[in-house]
Coordinates of C-alpha atoms in Angstrom, one line a residue:
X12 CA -11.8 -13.4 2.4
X13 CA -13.4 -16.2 0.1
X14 CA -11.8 -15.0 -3.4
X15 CA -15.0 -15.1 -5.9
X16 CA -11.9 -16.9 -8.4
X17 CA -8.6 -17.8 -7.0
X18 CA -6.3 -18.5 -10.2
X19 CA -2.8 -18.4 -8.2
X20 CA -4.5 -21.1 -6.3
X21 CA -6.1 -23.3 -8.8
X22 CA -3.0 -23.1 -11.0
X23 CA -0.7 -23.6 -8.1
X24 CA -2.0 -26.9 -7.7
X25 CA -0.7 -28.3 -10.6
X26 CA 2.2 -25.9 -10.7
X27 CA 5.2 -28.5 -11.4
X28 CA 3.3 -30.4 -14.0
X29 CA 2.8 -26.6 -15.9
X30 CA 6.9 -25.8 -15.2
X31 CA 7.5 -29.6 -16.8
X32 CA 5.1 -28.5 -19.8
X33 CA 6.6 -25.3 -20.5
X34 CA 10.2 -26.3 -20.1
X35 CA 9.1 -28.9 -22.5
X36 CA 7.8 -26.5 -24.8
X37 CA 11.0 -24.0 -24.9
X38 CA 13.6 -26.7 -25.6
X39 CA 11.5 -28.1 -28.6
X40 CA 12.7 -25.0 -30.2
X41 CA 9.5 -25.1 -32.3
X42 CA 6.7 -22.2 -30.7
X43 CA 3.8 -22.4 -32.9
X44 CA 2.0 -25.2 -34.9
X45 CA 3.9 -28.3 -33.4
X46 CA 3.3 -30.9 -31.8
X47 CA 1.8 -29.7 -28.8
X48 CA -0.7 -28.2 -30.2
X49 CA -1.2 -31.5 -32.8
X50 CA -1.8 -33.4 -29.5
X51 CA -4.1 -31.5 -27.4
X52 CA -6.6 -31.1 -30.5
X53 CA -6.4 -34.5 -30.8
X54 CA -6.8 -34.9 -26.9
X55 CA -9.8 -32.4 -27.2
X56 CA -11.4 -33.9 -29.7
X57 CA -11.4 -37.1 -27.6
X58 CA -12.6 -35.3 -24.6
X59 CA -15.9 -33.5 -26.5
X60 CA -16.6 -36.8 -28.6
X61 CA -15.7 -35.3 -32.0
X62 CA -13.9 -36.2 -34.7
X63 CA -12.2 -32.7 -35.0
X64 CA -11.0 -30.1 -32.6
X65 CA -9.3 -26.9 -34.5
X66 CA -7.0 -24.7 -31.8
X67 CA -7.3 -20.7 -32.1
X68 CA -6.6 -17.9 -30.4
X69 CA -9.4 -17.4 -28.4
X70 CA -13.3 -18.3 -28.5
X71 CA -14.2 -15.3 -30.0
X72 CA -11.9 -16.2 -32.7
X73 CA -13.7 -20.0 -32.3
X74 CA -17.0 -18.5 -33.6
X75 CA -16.1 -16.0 -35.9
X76 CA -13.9 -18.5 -38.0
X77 CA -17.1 -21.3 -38.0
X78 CA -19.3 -18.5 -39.4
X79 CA -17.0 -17.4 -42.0
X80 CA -16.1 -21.1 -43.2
X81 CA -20.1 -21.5 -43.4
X82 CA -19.5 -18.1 -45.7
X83 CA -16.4 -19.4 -47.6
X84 CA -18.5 -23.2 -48.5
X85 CA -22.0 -21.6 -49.5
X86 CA -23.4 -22.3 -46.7
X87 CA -24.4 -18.7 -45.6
X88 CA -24.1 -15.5 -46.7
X89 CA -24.0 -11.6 -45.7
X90 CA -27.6 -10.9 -44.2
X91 CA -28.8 -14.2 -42.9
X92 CA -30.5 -14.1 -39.8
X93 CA -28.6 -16.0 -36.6
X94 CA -31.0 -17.1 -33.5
X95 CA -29.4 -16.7 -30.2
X96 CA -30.2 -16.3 -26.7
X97 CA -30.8 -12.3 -25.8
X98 CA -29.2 -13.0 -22.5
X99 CA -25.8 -14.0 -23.4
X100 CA -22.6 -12.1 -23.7
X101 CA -21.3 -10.1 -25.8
X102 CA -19.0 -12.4 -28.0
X103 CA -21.5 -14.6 -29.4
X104 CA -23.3 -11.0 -31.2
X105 CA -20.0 -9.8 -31.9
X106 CA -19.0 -13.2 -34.2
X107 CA -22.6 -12.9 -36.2
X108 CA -22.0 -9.5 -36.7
X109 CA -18.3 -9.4 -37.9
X110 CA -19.4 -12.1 -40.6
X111 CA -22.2 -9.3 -41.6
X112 CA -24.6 -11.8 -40.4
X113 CA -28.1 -10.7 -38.6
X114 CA -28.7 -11.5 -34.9
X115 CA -32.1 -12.4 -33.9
X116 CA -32.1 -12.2 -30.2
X117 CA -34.9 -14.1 -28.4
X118 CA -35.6 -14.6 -24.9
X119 CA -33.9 -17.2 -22.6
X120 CA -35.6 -20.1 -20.6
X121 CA -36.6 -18.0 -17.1
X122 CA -34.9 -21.3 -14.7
X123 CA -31.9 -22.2 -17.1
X124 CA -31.5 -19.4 -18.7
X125 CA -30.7 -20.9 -22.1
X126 CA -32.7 -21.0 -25.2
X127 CA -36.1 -22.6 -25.2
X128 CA -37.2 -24.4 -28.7
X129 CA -40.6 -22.9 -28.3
X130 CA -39.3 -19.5 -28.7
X131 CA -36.4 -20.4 -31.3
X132 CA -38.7 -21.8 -33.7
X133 CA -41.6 -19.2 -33.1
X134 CA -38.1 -16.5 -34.4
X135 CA -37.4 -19.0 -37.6
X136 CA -37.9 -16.8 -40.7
X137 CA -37.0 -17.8 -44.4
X138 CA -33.8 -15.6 -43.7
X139 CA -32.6 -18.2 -40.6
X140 CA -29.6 -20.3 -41.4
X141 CA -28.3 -20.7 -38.3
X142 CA -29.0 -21.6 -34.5
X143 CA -26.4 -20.5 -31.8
X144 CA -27.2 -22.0 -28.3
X145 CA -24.8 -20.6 -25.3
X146 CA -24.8 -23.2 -22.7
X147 CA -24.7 -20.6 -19.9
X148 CA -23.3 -21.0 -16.7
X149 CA -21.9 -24.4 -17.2
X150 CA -25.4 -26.0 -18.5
X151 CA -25.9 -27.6 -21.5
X152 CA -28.7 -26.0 -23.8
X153 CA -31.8 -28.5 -24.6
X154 CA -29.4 -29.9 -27.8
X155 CA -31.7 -32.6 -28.8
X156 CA -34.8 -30.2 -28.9
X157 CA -32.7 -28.2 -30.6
X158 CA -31.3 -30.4 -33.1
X159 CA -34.7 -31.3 -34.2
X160 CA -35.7 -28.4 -34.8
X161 CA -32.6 -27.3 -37.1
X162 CA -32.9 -30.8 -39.1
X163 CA -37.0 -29.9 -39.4
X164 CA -36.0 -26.0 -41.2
X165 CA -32.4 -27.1 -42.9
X166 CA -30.9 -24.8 -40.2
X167 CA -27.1 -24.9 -39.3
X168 CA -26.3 -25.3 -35.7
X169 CA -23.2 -23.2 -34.0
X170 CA -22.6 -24.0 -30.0
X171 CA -20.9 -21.4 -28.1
X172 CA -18.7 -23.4 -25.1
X173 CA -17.0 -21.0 -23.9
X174 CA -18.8 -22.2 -20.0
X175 CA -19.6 -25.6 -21.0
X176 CA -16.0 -27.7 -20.9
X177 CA -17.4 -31.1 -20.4
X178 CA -21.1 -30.4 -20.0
X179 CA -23.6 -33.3 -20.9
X180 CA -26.9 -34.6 -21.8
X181 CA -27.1 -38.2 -21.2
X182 CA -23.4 -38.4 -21.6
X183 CA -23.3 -36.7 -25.1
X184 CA -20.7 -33.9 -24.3
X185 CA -21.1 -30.2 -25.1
X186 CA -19.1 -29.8 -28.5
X187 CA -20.6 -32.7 -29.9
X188 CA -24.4 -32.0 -30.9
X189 CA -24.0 -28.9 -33.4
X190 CA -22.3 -29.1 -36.8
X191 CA -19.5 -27.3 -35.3
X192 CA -18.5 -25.9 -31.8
X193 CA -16.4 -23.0 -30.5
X194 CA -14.5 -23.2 -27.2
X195 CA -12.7 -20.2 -24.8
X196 CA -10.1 -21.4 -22.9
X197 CA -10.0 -18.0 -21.4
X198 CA -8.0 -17.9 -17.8
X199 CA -11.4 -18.3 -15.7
X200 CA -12.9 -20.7 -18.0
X201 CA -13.1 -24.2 -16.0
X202 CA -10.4 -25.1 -18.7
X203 CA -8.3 -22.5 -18.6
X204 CA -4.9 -21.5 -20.3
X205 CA -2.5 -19.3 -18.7
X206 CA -3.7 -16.7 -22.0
X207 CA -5.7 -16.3 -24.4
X208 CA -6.8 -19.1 -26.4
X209 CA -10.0 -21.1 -27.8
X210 CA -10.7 -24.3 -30.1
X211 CA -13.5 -25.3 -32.6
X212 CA -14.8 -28.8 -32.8
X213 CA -16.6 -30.6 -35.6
X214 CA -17.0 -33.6 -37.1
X215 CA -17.3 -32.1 -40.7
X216 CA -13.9 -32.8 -42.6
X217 CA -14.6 -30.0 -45.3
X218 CA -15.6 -27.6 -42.6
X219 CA -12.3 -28.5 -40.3
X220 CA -10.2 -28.4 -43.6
X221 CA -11.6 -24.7 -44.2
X222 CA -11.0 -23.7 -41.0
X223 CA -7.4 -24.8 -40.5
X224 CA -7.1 -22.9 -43.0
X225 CA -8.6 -19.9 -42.6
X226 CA -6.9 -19.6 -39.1
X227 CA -3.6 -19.6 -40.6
X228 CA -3.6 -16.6 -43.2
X229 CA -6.2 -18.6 -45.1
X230 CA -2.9 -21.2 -46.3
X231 CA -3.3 -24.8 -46.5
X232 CA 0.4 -24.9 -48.6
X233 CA 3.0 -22.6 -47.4
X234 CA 3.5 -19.5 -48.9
X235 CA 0.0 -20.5 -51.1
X236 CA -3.1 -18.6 -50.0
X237 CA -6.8 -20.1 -50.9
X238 CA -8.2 -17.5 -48.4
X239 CA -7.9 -14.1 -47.3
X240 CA -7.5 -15.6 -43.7
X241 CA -6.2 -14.5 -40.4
X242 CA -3.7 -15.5 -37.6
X243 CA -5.7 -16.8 -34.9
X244 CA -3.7 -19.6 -33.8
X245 CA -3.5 -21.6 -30.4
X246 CA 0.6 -21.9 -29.5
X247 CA 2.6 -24.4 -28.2
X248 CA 3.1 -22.7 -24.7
X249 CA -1.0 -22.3 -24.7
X250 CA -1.5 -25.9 -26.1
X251 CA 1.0 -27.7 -23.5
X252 CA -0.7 -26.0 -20.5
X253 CA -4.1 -26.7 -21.8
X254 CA -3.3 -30.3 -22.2
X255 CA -1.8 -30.7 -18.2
X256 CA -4.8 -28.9 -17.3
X257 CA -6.7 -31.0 -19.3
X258 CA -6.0 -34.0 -17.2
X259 CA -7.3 -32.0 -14.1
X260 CA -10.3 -30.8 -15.3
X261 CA -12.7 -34.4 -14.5
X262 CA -11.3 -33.4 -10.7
X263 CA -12.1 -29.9 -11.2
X264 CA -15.2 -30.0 -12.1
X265 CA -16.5 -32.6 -9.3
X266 CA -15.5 -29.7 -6.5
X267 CA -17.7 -27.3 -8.4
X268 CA -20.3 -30.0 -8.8
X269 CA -20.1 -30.6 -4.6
X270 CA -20.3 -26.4 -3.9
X271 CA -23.0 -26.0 -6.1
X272 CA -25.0 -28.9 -4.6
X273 CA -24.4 -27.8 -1.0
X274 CA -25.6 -24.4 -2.2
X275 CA -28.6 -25.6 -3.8
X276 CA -29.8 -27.7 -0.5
X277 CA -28.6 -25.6 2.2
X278 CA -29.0 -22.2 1.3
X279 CA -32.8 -21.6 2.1
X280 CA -33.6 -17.8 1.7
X281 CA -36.7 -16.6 -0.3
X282 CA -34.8 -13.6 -1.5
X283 CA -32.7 -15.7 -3.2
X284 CA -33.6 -17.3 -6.2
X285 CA -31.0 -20.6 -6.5
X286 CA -30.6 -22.4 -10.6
X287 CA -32.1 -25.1 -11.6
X288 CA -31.1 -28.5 -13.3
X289 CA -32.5 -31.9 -14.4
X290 CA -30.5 -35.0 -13.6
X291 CA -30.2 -35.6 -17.0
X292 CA -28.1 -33.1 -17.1
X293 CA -23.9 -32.7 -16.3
X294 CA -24.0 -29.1 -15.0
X295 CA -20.3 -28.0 -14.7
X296 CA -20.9 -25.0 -12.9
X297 CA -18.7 -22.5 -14.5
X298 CA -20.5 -20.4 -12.3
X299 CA -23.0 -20.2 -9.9
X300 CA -25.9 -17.5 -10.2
X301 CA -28.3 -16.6 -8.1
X302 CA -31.1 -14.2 -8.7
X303 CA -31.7 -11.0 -5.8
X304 CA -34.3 -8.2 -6.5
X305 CA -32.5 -5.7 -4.6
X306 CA -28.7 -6.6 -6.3
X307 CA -26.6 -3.7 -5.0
X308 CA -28.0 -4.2 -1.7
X309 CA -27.1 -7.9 -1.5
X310 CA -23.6 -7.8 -3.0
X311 CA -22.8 -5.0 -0.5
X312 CA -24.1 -7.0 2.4
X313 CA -21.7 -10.5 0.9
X314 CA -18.7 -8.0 0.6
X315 CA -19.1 -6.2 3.8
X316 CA -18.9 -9.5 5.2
X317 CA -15.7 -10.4 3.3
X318 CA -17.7 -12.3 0.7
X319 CA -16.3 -11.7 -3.1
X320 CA -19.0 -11.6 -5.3
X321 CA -19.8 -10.7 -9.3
X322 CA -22.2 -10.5 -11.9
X323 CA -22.2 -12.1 -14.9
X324 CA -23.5 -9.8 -16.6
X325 CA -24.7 -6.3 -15.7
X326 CA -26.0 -5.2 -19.4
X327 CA -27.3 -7.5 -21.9
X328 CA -26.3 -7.0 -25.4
X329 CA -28.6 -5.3 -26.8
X330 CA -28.3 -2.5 -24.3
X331 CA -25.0 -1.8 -25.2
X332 CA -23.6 1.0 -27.1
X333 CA -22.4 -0.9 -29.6
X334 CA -25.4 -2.7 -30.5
X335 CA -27.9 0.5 -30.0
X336 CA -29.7 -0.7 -33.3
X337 CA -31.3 -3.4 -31.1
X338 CA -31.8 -1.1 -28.1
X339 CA -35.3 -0.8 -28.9
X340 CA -36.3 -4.3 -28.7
X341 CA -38.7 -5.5 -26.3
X342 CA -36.5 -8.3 -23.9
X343 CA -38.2 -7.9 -20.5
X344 CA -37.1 -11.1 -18.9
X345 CA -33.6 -10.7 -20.0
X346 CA -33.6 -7.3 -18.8
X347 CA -34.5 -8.6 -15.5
X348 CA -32.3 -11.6 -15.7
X349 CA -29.7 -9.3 -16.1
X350 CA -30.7 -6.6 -13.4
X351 CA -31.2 -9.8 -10.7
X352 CA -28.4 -11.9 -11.4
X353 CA -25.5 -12.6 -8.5
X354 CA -22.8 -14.8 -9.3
X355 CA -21.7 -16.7 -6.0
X356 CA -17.7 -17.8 -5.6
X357 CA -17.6 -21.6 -6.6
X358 CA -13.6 -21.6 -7.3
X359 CA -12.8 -25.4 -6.7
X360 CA -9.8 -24.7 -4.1
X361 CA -12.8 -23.3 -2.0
X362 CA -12.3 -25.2 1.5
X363 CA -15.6 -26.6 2.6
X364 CA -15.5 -23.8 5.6
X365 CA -15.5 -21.5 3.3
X366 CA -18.6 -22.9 1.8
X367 CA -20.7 -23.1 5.1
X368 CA -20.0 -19.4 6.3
X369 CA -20.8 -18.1 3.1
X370 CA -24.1 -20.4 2.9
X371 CA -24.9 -19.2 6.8
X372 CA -24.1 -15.8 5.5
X373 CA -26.6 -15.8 2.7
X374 CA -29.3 -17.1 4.9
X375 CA -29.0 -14.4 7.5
X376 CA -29.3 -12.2 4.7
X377 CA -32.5 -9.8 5.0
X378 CA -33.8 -7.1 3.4
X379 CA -33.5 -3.3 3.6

């Protein structure tokens, strides 16, 4: 069976190189804040084109902390509205919300399925301070659009990465167009740790001074505490595997790029919606989603056939329980986004066999 994400396999790929980092790691005697960690922000940053790249725990962490240093400068405060895409998950609501923040949800692009800057600046109100474009999927948002539009209203502008590890626009890297950035290096992630973990980039010095910060009980000095801070910070084990993978990741995402682009010009079914991209653009295919009206009746016919399959993601946000304040808003193409989406396997150890039964598979698919 195709796995839909293979991690044993991905990871075993590069599994001495991981044993050499860890090992590395445990007879430094030093576990959190060394130099590990010292060297793959400064490799990140590097990678993304910033000046600054801020390790944490995990991406959630990533956004939460860039809202609440906003908070801590001036920048913001409690009540402000926050634009972002209706469609996305959970996370990015969850960091607006935990800084007592407001999110305005507004409807996706229908084909990319990220935020449109017809409809962002149509939701600007005298309460936005802040834009947060999720570059779903593994493509990068419309940033330029976007940045106009922030310089034009004063807004600030917050990127959620967490699927976007070296996504582009003309060679300007994901992580590099907002004021700051928060990154997942979740397990599945195309960069992924073996845990937890997550980074910020900026290239604001005050803002990456603040958060460094903030992620460390809020101490620049030991023992000395300018903010009531938290402990949301990226260790050495998690920084040393992130930097081996790190060097894997340019060869990763090619053999996502080369599955996705055989999907896209040999799987030729009208019940199946396939994405859409511009050339422009460095799609890095965190995942690949199709759209199927009838869902349950396509993903049964993929798994009876040995076919692993998921979606990503079967309730929006604002259908949630723990957002049922919003659960009255009208979203009716992220609803259907989000009762049509299929996310096909696109795990880079996929062998290109693989790939050609389960595109001849899809195009024998019919309907009830």
């Amino acid at each position: 069976m195709p796995k839909f994400l293979d991690l044993k396999s991905i990871n075993a790929q590069y599994r001495q190189e991981l044993i050499d980092a860890c090992t590395r790691v445990i007879d430094s005697g030093w576990y959190i804040m060394g130099t590990e960690l010292t060297q793959f922000e400064q490799e990140f940053a590097a990678f993304c084109g910033t000046k600054h790249a801020i390790g944490v725990a995990n991406g959630l962490d990533a956004l939460t902390l860039v809202l609440r240093a906003w908070k801590e400068l001036g920048f913001i405060e409690s009540g402000d509205e926050v634009i972002v895409p209706a469609n996305t998950y959970i996370a990015s609501l969850l960091a607006i919300t935990e800084n007592e923040l407001t999110p305005v949800l507004v409807e996706p692009d229908e084909h990319s399925y990220n935020l449109r800057g017809t409809t962002v600046e149509a939701a600007i109100t005298s309460k936005t301070k802040v834009i947060l474009p999720v570059h779903l999927y593994g493509l990068i948002s419309p940033m330029d659009e976007l940045c106009t539009i922030a310089k034009k209203h004063n807004l600030l502008v917050l990127e959620d990465c967490a699927q976007a590890h070296g996504a582009s626009i003309n060679g300007k890297k994901a992580g590099s167009w907002g004021n700051a950035s928060g990154f997942s290096f979740y397990p599945g992630k195309n960069l992924g740790a073996l845990g937890d973990g997550g980074a910020i980039t900026t290239d604001d010095d005050q803002l990456a001074e603040v958060l460094m910060a903030l992620r460390n009980y809020g101490s620049v000095q030991k023992y000395e505490n300018e903010y009531k801070g938290v402990n949301s910070r990226l260790d050495e084990i998690q920084a040393a595997m992130l930097r081996t993978k790190l060097n894997h990741l340019a060869s990763d995402t090619h053999k996502r790029q080369h599955i996705a682009q055989r999907y896209s010009n040999e799987i030729d079914n009208h019940l199946v919606a396939l994405p859409k991209w511009s050339n422009n653009e460095h799609h890095v295919f965190h995942l690949f989603v199709v759209r199927v009206k009838d869902r349950a009746h396509f993903m049964q016919f993929l798994l009876s056939h040995d076919v692993q399959v998921s979606i990503h993601y079967p309730i929006p946000p604002h259908k949630q329980k723990a957002y049922q304040e919003f659960g009255h808003q009208s979203l009716p193409l992220t609803e259907t986004i989000h009762a049509e989406i299929v996310s096909l396997p696109i795990d880079p150890t996929l062998s290109e066999s693989d790939v050609t039964d389960i595109i001849n598979l899809i195009n024998g698919y019919q309907q009830c």
